[in-house]
Short mmCIF file of C-alpha atoms in Angstrom, two decimals:
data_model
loop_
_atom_site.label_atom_id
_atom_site.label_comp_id
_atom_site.label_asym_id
_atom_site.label_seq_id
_atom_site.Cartn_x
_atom_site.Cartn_y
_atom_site.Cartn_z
CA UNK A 1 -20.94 21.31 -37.08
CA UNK A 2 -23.95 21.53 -35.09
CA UNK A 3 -24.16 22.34 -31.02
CA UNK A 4 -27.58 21.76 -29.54
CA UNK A 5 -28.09 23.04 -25.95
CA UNK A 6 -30.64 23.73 -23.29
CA UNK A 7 -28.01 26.50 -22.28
CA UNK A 8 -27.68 25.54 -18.59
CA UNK A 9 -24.35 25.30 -17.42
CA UNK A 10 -22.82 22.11 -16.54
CA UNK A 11 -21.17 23.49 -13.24
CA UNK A 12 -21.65 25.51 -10.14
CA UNK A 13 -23.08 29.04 -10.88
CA UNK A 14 -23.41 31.68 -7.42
CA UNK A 15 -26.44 31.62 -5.61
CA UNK A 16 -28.61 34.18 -7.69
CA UNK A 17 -31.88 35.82 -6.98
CA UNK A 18 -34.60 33.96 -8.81
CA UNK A 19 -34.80 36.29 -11.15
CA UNK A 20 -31.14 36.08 -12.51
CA UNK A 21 -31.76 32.11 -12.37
CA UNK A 22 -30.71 30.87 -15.98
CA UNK A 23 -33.63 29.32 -17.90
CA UNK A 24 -33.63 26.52 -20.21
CA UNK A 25 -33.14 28.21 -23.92
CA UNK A 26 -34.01 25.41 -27.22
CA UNK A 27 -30.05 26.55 -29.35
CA UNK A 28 -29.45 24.91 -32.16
CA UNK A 29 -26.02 26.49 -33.40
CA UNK A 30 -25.20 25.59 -37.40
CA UNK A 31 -21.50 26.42 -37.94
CA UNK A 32 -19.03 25.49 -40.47
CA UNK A 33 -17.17 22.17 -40.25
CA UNK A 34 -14.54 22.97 -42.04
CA UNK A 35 -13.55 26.47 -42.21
CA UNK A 36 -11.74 28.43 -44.17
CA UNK A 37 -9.57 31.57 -43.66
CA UNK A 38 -11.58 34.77 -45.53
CA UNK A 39 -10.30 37.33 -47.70
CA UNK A 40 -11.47 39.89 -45.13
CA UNK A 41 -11.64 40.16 -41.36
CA UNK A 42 -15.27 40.78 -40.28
CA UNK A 43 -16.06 42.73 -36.69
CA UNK A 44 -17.39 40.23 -33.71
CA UNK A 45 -21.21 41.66 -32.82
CA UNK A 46 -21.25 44.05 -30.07
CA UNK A 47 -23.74 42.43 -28.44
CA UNK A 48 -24.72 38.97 -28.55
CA UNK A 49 -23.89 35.68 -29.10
CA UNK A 50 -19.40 35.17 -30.51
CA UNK A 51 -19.31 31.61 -30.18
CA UNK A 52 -20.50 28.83 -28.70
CA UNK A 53 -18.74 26.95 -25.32
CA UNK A 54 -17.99 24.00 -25.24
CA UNK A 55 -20.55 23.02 -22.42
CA UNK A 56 -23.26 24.62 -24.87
CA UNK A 57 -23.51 28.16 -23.15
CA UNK A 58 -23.41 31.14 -25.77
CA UNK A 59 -20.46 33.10 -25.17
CA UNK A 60 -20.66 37.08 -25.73
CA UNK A 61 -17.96 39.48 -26.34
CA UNK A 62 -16.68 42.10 -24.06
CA UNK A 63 -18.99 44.60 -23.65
CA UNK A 64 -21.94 44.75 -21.04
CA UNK A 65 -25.13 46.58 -22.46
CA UNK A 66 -24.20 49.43 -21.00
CA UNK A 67 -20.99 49.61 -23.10
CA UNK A 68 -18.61 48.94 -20.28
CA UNK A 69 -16.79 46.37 -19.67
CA UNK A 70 -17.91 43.67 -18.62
CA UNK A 71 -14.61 41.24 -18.41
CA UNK A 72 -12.69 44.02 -16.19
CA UNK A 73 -15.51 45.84 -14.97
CA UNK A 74 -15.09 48.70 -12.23
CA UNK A 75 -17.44 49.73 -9.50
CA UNK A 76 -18.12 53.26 -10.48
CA UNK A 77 -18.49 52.89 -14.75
CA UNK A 78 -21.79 51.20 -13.89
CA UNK A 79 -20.94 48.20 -15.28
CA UNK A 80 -23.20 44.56 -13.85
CA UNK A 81 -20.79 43.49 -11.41
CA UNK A 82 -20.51 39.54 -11.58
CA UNK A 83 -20.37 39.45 -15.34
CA UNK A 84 -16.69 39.15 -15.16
CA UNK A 85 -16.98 35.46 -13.30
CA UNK A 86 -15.49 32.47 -15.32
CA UNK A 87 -18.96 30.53 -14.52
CA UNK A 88 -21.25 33.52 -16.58
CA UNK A 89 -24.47 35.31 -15.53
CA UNK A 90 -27.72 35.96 -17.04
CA UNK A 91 -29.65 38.67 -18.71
CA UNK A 92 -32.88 39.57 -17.96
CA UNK A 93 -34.20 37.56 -20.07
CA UNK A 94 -32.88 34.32 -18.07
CA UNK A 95 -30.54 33.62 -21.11
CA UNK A 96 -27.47 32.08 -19.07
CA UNK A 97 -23.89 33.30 -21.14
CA UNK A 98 -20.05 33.95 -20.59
CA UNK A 99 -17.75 37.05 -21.29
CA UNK A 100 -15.23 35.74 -19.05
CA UNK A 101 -11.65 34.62 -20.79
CA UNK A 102 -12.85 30.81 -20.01
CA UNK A 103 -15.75 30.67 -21.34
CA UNK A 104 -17.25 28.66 -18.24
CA UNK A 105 -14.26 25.80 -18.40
CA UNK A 106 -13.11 26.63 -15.12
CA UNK A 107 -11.40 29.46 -13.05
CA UNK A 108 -7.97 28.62 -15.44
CA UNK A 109 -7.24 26.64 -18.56
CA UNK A 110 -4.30 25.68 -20.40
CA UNK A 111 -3.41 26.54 -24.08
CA UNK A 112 -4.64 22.71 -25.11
CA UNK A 113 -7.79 22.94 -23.35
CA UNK A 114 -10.54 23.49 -25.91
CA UNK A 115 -12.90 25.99 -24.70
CA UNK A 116 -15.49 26.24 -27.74
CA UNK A 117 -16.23 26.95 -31.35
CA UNK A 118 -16.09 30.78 -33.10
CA UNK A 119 -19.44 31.72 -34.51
CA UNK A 120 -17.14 31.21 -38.27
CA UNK A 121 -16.32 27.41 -37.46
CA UNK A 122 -12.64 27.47 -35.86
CA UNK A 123 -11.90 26.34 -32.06
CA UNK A 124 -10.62 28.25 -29.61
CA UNK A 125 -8.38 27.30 -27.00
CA UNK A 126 -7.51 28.46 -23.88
CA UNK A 127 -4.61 31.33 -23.35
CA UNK A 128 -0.94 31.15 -24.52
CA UNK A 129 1.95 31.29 -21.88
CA UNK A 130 3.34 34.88 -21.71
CA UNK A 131 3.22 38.78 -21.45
CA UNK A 132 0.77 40.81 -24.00
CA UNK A 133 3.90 41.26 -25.71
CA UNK A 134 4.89 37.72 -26.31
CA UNK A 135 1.39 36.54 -27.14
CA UNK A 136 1.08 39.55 -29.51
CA UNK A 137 3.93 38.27 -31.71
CA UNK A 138 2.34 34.97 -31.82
CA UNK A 139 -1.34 35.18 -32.84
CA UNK A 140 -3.00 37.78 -34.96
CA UNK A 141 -5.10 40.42 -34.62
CA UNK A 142 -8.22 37.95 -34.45
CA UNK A 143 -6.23 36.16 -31.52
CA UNK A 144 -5.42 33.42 -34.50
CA UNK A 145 -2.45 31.25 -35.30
CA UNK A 146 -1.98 28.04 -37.23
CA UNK A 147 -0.65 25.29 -35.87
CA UNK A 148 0.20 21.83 -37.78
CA UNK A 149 -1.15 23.60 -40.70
CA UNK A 150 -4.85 24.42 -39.19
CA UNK A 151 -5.76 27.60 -37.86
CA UNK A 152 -7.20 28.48 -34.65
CA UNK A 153 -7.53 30.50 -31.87
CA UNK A 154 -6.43 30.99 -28.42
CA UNK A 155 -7.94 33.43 -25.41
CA UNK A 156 -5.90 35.78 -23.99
CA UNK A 157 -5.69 36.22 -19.92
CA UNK A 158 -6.38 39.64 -18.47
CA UNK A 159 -2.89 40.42 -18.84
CA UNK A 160 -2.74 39.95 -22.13
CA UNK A 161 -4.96 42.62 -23.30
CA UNK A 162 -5.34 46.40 -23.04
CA UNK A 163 -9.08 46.86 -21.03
CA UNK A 164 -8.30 50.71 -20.47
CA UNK A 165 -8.01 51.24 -24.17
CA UNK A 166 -10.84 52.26 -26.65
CA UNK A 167 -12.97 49.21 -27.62
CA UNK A 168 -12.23 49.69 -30.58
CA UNK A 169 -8.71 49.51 -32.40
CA UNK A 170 -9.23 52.04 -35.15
CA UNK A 171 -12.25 53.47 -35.53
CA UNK A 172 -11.23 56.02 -37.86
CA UNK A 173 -10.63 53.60 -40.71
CA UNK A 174 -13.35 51.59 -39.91
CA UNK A 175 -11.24 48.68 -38.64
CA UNK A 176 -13.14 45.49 -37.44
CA UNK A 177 -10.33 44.70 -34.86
CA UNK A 178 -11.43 44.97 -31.04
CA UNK A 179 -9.02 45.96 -28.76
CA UNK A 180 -10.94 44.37 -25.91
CA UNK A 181 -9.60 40.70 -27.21
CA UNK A 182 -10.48 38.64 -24.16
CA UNK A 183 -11.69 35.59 -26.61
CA UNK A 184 -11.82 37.03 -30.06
CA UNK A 185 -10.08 39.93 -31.78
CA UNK A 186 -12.21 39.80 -35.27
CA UNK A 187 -13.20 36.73 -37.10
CA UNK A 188 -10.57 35.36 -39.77
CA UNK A 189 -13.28 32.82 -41.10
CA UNK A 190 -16.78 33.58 -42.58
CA UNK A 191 -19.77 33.75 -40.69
CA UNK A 192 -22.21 34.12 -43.37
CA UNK A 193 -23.55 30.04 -43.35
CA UNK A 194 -23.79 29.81 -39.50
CA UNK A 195 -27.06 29.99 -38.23
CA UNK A 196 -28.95 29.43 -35.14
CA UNK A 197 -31.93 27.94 -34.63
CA UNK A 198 -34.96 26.90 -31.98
CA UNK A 199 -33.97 23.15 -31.72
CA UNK A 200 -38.11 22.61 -30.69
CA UNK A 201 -38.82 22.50 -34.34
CA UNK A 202 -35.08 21.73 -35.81
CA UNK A 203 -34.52 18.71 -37.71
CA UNK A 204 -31.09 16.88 -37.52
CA UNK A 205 -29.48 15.74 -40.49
CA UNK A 206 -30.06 12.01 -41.16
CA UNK A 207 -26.34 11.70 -41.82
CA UNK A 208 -24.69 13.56 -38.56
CA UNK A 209 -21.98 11.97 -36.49
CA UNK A 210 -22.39 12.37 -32.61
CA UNK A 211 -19.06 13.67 -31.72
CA UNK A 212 -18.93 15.06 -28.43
CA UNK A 213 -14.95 15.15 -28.20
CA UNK A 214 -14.34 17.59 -30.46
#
C-alpha cells in the first residue's frame, strides 16, 4: 500500500501564528498490503511518525518532545498545550501531525470508522464501546483484535487508558508495550519493509490500483 500526501489537513485547523502554519511536506508512505501477524511485538518510536491518517497527515504517538504527554497534557508538566486537539498541530519545522485518539477524523468516531493505516500495514479504527476494563478484555496489548478472521486495530478514548501511569508498561523486562495506548499499544505486524519516501523524486509502480476507499 502506498499513501502519498502533501500533509495538509483536509479540515479546519485553529487560527495559528504563522509560524505554527503547517507546510506542504512531499510523503510517500510504502507499507505492507497484506500484513501479517509477527512472531514478536516491536515498540512504536517515541518520537515520530506511528502511522499514517487516513486524510494523509502522519500520526505520532503519545509523547510531546518534552516527554509529557501530549494526548492528556497538563498546564504545569510543560507540555505544548494544543497538541491534544483531534485536528493536530505542528512542529517547528511546519510538519502538520496528530497525537489525538482521532487521528484528525473528527472530534468523535465510531468503532467502523477507519481512521488510518499502522506504520506495519493493518488499519485502525476508531474506539470500541466501553470502560478500560471492557475494551481491555477485547483487544490486546497492541490495541489489536481480529475480526472475520483479519486483524486490526481500534483507538481507545481517553477513558480507556491509564495517562497517569509510566509510559512505559514494563520497563524492567524490556517490554515494548506502551501504557500510553491512545492509538497503538506495540505493533503486532512487521515494520521492517515500510518505508517513506520524498514523493518529488518517487516513482509509482506501473501496476498500482488507485483505491482511495480503503
Amino acid at each position: 500500500r502506498v499513501v502519498i500526501s502533501n500533509g495538509i489537513p483536509d479540515h479546519d485547523i485553529e487560527s495559528l501564528p504563522s509560524s505554527l502554519n503547517p507546510c506542504e511536506i512531499n510523503w510517500v508512505v510504502e507499507l505492507p498490503l497484506e500484513p501479517v501477524i509477527a512472531s514478536s511485538q516491536r515498540e512504536i518510536p517515541v518520537r515520530g511518525m506511528i502511522a499514517m491518517a487516513v486524510n494523509g497527515v502522519p500520526t505520532y504517538g503519545a509523547q510531546e518532545s518534552s516527554s509529557t504527554n501530549a494526548v492528556e497534557p497538563t498546564d504545569d508538566d510543560g507540555a505544548v498545550q494544543g497538541a491534544n486537539y483531534w485536528y493536530g498541530h505542528s512542529n517547528g519545522s511546519g510538519v502538520w501531525h496528530v497525537h489525538n485518539t482521532y487521528m484528525g477524523f473528527g472530534p468523535t468516531a465510531s468503532s467502523t470508522d477507519l481512521l488510518g493505516y499502522s506504520m506495519d500495514g493493518f488499519k485502525i479504527y476508531g474506539p470500541l464501546d466501553g470502560t478500560k476494563e471492557d475494551v481491555d478484555a477485547v483487544l490486546d496489548e497492541c490495541n489489536g483484535v481480529e475480526v472475520d478472521g483479519v486483524y486490526q486495530y481500534h483507538v481507545r478514548t481517553l477513558d480507556q487508558v491509564d495517562g497517569d501511569a509510566d509510559y512505559c508498561f514494563d520497563d524492567a523486562n524490556d517490554s515494548p508495550v506502551i501504557n500510553w495506548k491512545y492509538i497503538l499499544g506495540c505493533y503486532s505486524g512487521s515494520i521492517d519493509d515500510t518505508e517513506v519516501f520524498d514523493s518529488t523524486t518517487y516513482v509509482l509502480d506501473s501496476d498500482c490500483v488507485d483505491d482511495t476507499s480503503t
